[in-house]
Coordinates of C-alpha atoms (C1' of nucleotides) in Angstrom, one line a residue:
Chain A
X1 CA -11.7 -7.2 17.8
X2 CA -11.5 -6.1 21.5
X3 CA -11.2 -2.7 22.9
X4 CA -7.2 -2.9 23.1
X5 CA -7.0 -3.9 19.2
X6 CA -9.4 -0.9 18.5
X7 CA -7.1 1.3 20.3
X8 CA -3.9 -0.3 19.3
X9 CA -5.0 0.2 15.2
X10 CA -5.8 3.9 16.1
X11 CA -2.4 4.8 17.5
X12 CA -0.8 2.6 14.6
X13 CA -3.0 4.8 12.0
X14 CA -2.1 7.7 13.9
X15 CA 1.7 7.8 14.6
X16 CA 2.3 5.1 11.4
X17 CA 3.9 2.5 13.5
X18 CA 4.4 1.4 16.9
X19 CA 6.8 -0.9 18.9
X20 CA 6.2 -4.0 20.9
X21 CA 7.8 -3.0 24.3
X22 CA 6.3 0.7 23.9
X23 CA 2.6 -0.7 23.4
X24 CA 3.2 -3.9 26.2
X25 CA 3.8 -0.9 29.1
X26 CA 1.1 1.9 27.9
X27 CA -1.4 -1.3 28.2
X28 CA 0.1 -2.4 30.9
X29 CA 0.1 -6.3 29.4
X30 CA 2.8 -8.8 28.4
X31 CA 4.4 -8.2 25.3
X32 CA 3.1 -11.5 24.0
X33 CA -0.1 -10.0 24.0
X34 CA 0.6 -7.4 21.9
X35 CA 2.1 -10.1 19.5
X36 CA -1.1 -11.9 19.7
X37 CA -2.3 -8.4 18.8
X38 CA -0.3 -7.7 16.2
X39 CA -0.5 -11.5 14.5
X40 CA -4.7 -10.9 14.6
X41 CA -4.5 -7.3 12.9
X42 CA -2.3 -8.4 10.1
X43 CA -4.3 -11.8 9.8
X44 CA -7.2 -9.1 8.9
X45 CA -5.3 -7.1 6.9
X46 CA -5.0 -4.0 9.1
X47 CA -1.3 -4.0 9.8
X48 CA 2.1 -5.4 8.8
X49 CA 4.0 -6.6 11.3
X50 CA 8.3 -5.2 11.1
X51 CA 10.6 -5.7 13.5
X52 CA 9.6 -4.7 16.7
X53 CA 6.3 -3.6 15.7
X54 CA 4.0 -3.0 13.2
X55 CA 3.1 -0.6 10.5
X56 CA -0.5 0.5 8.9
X57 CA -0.6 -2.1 5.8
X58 CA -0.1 -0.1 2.9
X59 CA -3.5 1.4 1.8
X60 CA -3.4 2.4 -2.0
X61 CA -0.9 -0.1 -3.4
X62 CA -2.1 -3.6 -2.5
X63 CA 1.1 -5.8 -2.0
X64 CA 0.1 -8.4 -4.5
X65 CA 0.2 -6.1 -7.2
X66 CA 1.9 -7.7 -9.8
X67 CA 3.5 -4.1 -10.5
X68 CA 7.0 -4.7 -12.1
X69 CA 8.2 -0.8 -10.9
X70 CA 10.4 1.3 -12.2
X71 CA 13.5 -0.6 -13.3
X72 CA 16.4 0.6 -14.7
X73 CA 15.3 0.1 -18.7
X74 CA 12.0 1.6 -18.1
X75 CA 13.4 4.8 -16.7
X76 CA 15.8 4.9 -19.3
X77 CA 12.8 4.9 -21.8
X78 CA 10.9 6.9 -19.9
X79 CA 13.1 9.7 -19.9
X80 CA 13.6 9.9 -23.5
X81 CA 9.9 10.7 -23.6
X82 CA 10.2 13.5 -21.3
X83 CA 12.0 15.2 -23.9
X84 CA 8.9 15.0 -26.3
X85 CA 6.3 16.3 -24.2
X86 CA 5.1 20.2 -24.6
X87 CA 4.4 22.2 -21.6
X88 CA 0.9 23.3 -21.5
X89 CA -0.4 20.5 -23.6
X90 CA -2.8 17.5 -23.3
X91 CA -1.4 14.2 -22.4
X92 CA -3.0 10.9 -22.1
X93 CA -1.1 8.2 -20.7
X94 CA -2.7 4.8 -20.9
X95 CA -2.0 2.7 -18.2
X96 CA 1.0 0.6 -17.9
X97 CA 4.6 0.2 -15.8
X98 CA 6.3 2.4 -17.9
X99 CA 3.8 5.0 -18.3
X100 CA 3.5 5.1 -14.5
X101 CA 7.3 5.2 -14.3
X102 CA 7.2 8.5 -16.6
X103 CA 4.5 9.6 -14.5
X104 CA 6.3 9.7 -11.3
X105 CA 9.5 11.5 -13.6
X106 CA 6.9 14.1 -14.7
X107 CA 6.0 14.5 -10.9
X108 CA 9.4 15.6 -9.6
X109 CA 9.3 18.0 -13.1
X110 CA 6.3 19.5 -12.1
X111 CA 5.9 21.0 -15.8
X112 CA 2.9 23.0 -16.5
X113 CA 0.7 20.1 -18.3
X114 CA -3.2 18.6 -18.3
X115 CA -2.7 14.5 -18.2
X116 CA -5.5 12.4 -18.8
X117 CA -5.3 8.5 -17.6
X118 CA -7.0 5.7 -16.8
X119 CA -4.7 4.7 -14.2
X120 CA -5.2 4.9 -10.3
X121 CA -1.7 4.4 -9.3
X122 CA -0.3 7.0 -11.8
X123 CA -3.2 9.7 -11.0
X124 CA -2.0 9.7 -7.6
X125 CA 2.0 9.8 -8.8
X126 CA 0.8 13.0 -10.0
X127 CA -1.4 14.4 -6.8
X128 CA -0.5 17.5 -5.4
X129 CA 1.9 18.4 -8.1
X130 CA 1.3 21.5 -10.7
X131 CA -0.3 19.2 -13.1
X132 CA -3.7 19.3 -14.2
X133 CA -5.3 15.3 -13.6
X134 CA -8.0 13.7 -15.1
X135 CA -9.4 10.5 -14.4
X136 CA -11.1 8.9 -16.8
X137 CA -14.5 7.0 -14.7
X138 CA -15.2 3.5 -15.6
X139 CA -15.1 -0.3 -13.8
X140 CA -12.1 -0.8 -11.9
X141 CA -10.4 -3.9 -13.1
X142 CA -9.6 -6.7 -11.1
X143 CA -6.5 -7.3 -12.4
X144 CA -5.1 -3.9 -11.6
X145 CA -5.5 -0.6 -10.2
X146 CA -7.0 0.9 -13.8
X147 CA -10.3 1.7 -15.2
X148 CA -11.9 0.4 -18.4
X149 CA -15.2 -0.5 -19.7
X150 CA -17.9 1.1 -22.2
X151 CA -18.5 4.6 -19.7
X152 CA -14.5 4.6 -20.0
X153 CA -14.7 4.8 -23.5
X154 CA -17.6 7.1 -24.2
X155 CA -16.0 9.7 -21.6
X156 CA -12.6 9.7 -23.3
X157 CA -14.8 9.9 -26.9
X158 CA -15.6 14.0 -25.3
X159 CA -11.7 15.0 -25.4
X160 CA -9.3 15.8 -27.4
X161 CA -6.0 14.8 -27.0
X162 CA -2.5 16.3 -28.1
X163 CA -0.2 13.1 -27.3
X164 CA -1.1 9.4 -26.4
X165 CA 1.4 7.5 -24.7
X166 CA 0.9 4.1 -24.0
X167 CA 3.0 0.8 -23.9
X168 CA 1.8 -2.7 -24.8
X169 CA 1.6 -6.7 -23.5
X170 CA 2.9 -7.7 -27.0
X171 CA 4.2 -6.2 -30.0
X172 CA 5.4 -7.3 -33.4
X173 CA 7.1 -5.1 -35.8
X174 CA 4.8 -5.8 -39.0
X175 CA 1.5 -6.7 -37.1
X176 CA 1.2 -4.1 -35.0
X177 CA 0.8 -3.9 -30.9
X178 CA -1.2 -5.9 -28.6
X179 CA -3.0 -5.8 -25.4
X180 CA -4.6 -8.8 -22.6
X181 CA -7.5 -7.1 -22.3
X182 CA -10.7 -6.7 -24.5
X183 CA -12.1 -3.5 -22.7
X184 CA -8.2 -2.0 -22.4
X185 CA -7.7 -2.4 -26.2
X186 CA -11.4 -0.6 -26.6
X187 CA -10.0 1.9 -24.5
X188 CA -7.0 1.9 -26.3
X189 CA -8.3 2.5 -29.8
X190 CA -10.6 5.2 -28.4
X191 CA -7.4 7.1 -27.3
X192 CA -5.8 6.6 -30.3
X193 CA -8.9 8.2 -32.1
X194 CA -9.1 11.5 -30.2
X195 CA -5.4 12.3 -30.2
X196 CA -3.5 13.9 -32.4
X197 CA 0.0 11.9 -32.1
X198 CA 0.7 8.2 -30.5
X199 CA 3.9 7.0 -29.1
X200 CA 4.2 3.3 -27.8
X201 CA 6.9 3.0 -24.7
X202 CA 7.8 -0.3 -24.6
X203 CA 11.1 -3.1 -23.6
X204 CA 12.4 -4.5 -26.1
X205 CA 11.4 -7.7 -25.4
X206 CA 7.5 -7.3 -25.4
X207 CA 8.6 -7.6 -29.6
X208 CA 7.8 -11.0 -31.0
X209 CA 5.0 -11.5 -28.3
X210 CA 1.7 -11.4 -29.2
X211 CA -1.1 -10.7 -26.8
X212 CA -4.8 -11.7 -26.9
X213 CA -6.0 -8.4 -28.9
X214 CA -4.8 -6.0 -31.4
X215 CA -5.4 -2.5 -30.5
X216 CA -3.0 -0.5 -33.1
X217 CA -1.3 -1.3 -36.4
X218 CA 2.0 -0.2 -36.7
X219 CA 1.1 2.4 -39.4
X220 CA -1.6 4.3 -36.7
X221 CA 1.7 5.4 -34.5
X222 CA 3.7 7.7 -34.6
X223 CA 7.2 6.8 -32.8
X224 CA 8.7 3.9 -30.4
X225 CA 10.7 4.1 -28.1
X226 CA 12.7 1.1 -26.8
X227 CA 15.4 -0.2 -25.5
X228 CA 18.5 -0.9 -27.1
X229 CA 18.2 -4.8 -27.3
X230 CA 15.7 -4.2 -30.4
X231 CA 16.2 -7.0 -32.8
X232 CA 18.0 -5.6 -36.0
X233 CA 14.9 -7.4 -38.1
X234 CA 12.7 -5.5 -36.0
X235 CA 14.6 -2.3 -35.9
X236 CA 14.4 -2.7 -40.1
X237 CA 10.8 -3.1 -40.1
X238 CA 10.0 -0.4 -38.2
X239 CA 12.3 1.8 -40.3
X240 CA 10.6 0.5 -43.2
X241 CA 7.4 1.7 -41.9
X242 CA 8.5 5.3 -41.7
X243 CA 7.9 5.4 -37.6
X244 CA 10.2 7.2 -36.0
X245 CA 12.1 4.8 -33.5
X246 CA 13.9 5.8 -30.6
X247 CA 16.7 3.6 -28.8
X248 CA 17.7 4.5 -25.5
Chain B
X1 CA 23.6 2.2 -4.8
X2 CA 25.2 -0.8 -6.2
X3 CA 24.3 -3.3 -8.4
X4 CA 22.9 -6.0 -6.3
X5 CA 20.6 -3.6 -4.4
X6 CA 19.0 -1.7 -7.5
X7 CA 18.3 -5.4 -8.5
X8 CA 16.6 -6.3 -4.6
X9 CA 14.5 -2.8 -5.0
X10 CA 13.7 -4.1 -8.4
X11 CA 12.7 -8.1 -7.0
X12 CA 11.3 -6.6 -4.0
X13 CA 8.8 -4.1 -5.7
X14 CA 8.0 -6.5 -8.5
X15 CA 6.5 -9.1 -6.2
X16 CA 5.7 -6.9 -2.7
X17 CA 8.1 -8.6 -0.7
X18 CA 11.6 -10.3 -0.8
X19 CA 13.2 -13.1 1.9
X20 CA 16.2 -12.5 3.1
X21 CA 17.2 -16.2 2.9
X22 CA 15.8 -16.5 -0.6
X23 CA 17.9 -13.3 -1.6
X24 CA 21.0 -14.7 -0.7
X25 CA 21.0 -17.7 -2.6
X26 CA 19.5 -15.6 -5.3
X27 CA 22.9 -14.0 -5.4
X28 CA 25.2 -15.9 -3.7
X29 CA 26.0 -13.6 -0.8
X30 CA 25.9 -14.3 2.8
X31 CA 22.2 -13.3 4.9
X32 CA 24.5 -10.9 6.3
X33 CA 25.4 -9.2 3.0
X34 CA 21.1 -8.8 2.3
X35 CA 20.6 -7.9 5.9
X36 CA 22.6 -4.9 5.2
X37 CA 21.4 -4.0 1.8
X38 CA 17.9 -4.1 3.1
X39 CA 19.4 -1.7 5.9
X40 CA 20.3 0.7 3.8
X41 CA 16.9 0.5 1.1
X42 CA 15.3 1.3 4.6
X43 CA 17.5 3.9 5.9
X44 CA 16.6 5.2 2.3
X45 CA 13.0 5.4 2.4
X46 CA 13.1 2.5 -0.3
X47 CA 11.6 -0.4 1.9
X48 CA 10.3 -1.6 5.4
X49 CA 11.9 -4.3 7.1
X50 CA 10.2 -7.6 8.3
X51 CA 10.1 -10.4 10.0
X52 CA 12.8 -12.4 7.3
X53 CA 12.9 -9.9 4.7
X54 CA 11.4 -6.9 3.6
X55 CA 8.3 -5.1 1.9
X56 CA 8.0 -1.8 -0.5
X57 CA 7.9 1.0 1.6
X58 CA 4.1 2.4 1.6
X59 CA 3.5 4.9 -0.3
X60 CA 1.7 7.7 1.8
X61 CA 0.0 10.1 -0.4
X62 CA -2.4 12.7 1.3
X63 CA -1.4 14.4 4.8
X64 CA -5.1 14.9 4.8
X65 CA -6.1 11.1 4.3
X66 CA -3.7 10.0 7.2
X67 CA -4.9 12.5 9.4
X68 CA -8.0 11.4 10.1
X69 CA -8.4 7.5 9.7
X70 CA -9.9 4.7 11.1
X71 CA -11.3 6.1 14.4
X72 CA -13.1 3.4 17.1
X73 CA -16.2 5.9 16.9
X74 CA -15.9 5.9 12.6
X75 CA -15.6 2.2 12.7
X76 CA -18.5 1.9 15.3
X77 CA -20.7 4.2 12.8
X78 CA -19.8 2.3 9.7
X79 CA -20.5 -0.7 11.6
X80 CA -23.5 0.2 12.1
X81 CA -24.5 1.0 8.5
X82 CA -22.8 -2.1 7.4
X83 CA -26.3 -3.8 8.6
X84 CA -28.0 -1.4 6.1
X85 CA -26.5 -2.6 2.9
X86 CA -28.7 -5.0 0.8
X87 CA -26.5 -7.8 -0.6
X88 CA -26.3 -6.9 -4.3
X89 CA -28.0 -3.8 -4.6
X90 CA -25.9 -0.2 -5.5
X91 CA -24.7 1.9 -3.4
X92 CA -22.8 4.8 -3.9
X93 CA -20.0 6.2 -1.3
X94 CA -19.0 9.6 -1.5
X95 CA -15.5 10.6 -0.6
X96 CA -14.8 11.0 3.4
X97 CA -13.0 9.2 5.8
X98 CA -15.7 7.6 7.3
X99 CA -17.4 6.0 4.1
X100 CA -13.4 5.4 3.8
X101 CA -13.7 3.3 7.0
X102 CA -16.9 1.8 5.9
X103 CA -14.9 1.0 2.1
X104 CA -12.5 -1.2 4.7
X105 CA -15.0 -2.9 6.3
X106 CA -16.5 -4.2 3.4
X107 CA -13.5 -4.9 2.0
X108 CA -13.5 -7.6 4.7
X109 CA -16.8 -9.0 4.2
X110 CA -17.0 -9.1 0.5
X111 CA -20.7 -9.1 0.0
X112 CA -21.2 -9.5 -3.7
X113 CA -22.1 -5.4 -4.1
X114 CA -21.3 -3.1 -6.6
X115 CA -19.8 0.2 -5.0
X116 CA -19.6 3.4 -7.0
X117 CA -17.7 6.2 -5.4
X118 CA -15.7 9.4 -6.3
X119 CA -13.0 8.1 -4.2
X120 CA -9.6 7.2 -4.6
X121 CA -8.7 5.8 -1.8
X122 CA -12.2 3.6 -1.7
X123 CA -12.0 2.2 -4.6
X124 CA -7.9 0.8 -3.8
X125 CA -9.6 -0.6 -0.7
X126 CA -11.7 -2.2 -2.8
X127 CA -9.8 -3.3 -5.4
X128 CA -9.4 -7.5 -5.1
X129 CA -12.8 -8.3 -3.7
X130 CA -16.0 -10.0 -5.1
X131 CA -17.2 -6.3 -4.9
X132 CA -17.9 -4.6 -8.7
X133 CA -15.9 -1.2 -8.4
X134 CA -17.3 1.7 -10.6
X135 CA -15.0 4.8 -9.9
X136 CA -16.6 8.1 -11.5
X137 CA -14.3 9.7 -13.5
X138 CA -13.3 13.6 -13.2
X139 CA -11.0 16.0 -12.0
X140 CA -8.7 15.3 -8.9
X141 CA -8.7 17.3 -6.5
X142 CA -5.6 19.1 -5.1
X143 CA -6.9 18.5 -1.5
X144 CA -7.6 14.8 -1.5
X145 CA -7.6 11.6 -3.6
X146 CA -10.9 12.5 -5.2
X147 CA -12.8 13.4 -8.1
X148 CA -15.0 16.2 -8.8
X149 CA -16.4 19.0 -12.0
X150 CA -18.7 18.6 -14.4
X151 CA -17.3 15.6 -16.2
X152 CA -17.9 13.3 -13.0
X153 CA -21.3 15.2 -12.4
X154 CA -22.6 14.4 -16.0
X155 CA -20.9 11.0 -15.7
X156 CA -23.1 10.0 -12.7
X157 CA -26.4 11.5 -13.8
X158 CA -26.7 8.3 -16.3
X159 CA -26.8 6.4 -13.3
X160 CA -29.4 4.7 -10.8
X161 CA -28.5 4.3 -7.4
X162 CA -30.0 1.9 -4.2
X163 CA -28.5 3.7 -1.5
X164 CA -25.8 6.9 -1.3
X165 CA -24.0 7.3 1.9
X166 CA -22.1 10.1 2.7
X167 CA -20.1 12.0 5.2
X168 CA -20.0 15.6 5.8
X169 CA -17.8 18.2 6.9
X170 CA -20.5 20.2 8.6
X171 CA -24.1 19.9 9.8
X172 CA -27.0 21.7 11.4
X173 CA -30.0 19.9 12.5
X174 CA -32.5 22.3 11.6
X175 CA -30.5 23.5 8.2
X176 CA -29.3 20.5 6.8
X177 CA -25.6 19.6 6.0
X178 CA -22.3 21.4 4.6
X179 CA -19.1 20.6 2.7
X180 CA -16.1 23.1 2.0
X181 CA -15.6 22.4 -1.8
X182 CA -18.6 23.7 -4.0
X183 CA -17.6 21.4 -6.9
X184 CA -18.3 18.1 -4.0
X185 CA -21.3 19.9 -2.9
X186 CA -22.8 19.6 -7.0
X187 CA -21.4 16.3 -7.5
X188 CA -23.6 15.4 -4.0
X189 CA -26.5 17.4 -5.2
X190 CA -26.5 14.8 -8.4
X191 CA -25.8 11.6 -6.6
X192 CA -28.8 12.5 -4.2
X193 CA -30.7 13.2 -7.3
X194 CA -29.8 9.6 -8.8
X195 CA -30.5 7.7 -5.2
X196 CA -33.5 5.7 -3.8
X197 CA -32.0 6.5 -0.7
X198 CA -29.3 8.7 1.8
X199 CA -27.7 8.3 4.5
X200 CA -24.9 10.6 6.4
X201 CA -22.6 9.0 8.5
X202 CA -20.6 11.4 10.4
X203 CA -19.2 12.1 14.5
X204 CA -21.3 13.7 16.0
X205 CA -18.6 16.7 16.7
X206 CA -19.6 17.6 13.1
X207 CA -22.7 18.9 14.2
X208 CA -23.4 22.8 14.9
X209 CA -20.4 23.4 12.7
X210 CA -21.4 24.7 9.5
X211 CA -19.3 24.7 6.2
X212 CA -18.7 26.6 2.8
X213 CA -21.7 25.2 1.0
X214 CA -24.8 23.3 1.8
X215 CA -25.6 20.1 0.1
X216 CA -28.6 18.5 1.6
X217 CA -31.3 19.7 3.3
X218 CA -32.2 17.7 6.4
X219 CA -35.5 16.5 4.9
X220 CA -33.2 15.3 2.0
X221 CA -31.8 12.8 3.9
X222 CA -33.6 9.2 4.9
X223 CA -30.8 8.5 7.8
X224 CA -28.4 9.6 10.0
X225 CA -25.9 7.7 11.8
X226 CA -24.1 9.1 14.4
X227 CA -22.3 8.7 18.0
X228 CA -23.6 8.9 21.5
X229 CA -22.3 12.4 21.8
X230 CA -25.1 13.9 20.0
X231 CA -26.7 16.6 22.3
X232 CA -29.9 16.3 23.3
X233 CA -31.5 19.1 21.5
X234 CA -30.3 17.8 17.5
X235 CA -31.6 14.6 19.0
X236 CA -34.9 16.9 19.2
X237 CA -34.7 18.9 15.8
X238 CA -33.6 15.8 13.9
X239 CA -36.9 13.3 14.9
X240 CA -38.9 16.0 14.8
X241 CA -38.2 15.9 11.2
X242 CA -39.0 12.4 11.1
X243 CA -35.4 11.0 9.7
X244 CA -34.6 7.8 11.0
X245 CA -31.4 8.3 13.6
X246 CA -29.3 5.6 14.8
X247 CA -26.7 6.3 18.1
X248 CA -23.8 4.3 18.3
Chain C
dC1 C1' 53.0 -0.5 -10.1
dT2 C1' 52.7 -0.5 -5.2
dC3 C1' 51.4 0.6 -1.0
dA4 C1' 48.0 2.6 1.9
dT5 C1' 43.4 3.4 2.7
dA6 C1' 38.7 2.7 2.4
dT7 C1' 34.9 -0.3 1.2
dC8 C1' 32.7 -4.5 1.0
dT9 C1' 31.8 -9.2 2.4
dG10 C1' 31.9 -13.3 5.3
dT11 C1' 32.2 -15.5 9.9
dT12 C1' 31.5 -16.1 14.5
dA13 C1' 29.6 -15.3 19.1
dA14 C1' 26.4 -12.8 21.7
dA15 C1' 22.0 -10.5 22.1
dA16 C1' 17.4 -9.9 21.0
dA17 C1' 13.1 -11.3 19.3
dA18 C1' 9.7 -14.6 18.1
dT19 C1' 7.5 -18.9 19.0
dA20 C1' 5.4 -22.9 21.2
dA21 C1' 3.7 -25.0 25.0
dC22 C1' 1.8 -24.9 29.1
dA23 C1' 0.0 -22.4 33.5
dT24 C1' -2.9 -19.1 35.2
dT25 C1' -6.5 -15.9 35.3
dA26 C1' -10.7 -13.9 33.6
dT27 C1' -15.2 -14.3 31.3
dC28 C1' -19.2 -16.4 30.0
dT29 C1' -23.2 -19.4 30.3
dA30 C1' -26.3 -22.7 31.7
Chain D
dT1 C1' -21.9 -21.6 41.1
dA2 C1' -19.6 -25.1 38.3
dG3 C1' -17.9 -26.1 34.1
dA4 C1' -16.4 -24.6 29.9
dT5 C1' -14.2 -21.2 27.0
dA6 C1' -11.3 -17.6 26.0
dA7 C1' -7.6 -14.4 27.1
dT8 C1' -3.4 -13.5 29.2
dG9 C1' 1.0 -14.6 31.4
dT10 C1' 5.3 -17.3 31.9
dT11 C1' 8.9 -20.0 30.6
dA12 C1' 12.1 -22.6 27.7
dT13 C1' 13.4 -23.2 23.1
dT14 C1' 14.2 -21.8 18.5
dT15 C1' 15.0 -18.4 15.3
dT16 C1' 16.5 -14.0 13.9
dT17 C1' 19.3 -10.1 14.3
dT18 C1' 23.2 -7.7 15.7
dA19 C1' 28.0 -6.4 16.6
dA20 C1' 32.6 -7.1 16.1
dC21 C1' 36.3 -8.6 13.8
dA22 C1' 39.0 -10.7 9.9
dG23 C1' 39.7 -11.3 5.3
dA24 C1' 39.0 -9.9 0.6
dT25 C1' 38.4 -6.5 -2.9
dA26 C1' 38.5 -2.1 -4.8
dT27 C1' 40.4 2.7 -5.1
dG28 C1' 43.7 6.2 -5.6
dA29 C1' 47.8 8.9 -4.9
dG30 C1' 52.5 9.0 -5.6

DNA sequence: CTCATATCTGTTAAAAAATAACATTATCTA
DNA sequence: TAGATAATGTTATTTTTTAACAGATATGAG
C-alpha cells in the first residue's frame, strides 16, 4: 500500500466516503488512478466501492453473514413479546434472528431492563441505550457473530434469570426444540436452568424440522410464539401440552 | 414502502447484497423500476448503492470508534508489533483503537493465533479468520463497544496469556501509564497479572498527558511501541528503565 | 360510476462512469 | 546507465446510470 492509499483510507475512515473526481484533483492524479486505488482497497477489504466513490467496508456486520434480518413475520412476533417483558427485570436472549430483531424493538423502547446475551450483533443493538447489557464471554463462533463454549456456560451458571427468550433451528410439537450447534444447545440448556420462565420465538415453519441437537422438551417451556401459519396438528399438540401459544 | 421494496430490503439484507439485473427478473420489473427502489432504500438510510446493485447500509455504532480509526501512524505502530507475534501463541488485545488497527491487520494475515480481547469491535474484525476468537464476557460499557466489571475480571484470571498488548489513553515516562475508566484500569491490572509479556502501543502524543487512573507502572511493561515524535527526554526516562522501545 | 389527478412503471435517448488496452513516465536494480 | 518492472496517464469502447416522457394503474371526490 503506497503513501496515497494510506492517505486515501484515512480521509475515507474519516469523512465515511469519498468521491472519485474529488480525491483525483486533491492528489492531483487521473481519476483512473484513484480507481486503481479504490479496486486495491476493496480487493483487501478496506473499502466498498459505490457509485462514484467508496465507502469504509462495514466494520461490525461482515457482509457474508448469513443474517436473515428483520422481516415482516419476525417483527410481528417480536412485538408480541414486547408485551411480556417487565420493566426492571432480567432478560436473557439467546442468540438468534428474531431475538436480535426484538432487540433492536427494545432499543428504540429504551425500557428500564438488565439483558443478558450471547450475541455480538444484538449487544450492540442495545449500546448506548438505557438498558443494562451483559455479555456473556466465551469462543466466538465461526459461523456467526455469538459466543459459546464451556467458559460460556460456567459464566451464565453465576446468574439468575427472570425470562429466557430464545428461538430454534428446528422444532417439533411433541419432541421438543432443536438447535445446529452442540456448544449453543449446552448454552441453551444452561439458560433454561437459571431462569425462571422460557419462551421460544419462532416462524412457523422451523416446525416439523429437526436440527442436529435437542436442547428443550416441549414440557421445559413456558409459551410460543409464532406465526399464524402453525399447522392445526401442531397448534393441537401444543395445546395439549398445556403451553401457552401465541399466534401473531 | 411498498410491497416489492420491503421484499428487496428483505433479499438484500439476507444475503449482503442484491443485483440490480438479478432483481428485476426476480420480479419482473424493468432495471429502471429496482434502480429506483434502491433510490429510495438509500435516500432512507436502508442501503448503499453499488456498482450494479446495492449493499446493507453499515451500521455505524460508536461516535467514539469512528472518530479515531485507522491512522497511517496507528497502522505503522501495529505494523510494527505485527513482527512480535509468535505464530500460535496467546495474545490478549485490550480495547483501543490501535490494537483495533492491529485486530485489522491480522485479520489480513490470518496466522493461526488465538486472540482474546475485551473488545467488541476486535473480535467482529476477527470473526471469519483461521484466528480462535475468545471474547471475555462482562459488562458493556456505555462509552465504547467494550466489556468491563468484575465478571470479565474474574473471567480472565483463569487464564494464561503469551503476550498482552495494549493501548493507553495517557502516559508518563517516569510514572507509568493511564486510562479514564477505573473498571478498564482493573480489568488491565488482571490481564498484566495473567501475561508472560506487555506491550503498549500508542502515538506518541499520548505521552505527558496523564489520565483518571494509572494501570501500569513503567517497569510493568516489557515494550513500548511508539512514533518518531517521541521527545527526546521520554526517549531518556524510558531506556533508562531498560524497556525495550521501538520508533516507527 | 366517471372523470380528474396523482402515482407508478416502462421505454428510449443521452449522459456519465467504468473498463480495457495501450502509451508514457517513473522507479528500481544490477 | 541500461534494461526491466511498476505506476500512471490517455484514449476508445463498453457498460451503467440518468432524465424525460409516455402509457398504465391506482386513488378519490363528486
Amino acid at each position: 500500500m503506497n503513501q496515497r492509499q494510506q492517505e486515501l483510507l484515512d480521509r475515507l475512515n474519516r469523512t465515511g466516503k469519498i468521491l472519485i473526481e474529488e480525491e483525483a484533483e486533491h492528489f492531483s492524479v487521473a481519476p483512473m488512478t484513484i480507481r486503481r486505488d479504490l479496486r486495491f482497497l476493496e480487493k483487501n477489504g478496506l473499502a466498498v466501492q459505490t457509485k462514484n466513490g467508496a465507502i469504509p467496508k462495514p466494520k461490525i456486520y461482515a457482509a457474508p453473514l448469513n443474517m436473515a434480518e428483520d422481516s415482516a413475520i419476525k417483527r410481528k412476533i417480536a412485538t408480541k413479546l414486547l408485551e411480556m417483558i417487565e420493566p426492571l427485570s432480567t432478560v436473557m436472549l439467546s442468540t438468534g434472528t428474531t431475538t436480535l430483531t426484538l432487540a433492536r424493538l427494545l432499543a428504540q423502547q429504551n425500557l428500564p431492563l438488565t439483558i443478558i446475551t450471547n450475541s455480538i450483533p444484538i449487544a450492540s443493538a442495545l449500546f448506548q441505550t438505557r438498558i443494562k447489557v451483559i455479555l456473556i464471554g466465551g469462543e466466538l463462533r465461526t459461523t456467526s457473530l455469538d459466543l459459546v463454549g464451556p467458559a460460556a456456560e460456567k459464566y451464565l451458571s453465576e446468574y439468575h434469570i427472570d425470562l429466557l427468550v430464545t428461538g430454534c433451528d428446528g422444532a417439533d410439537a411433541e419432541e421438543g426444540f432443536y438447535t445446529s450447534d452442540l456448544n449453543l444447545a449446552n448454552l441453551e440448556k444452561m439458560s433454561a436452568k437459571v431462569s425462571d420462565k422460557v419462551i421460544v420465538i419462532t416462524e412457523s415453519r422451523k416446525f416439523g424440522k429437526k436440527a442436529l441437537v435437542k436442547f428443550a422438551e416441549i414440557g421445559d417451556v413456558d409459551a410460543i410464539i409464532t406465526d399464524n401459519r402453525l399447522k392445526t396438528i401442531d397448534r393441537e399438540l401444543l395445546n395439549r401440552h398445556g403451553i401457552e401459544l401465541y399466534i401473531t
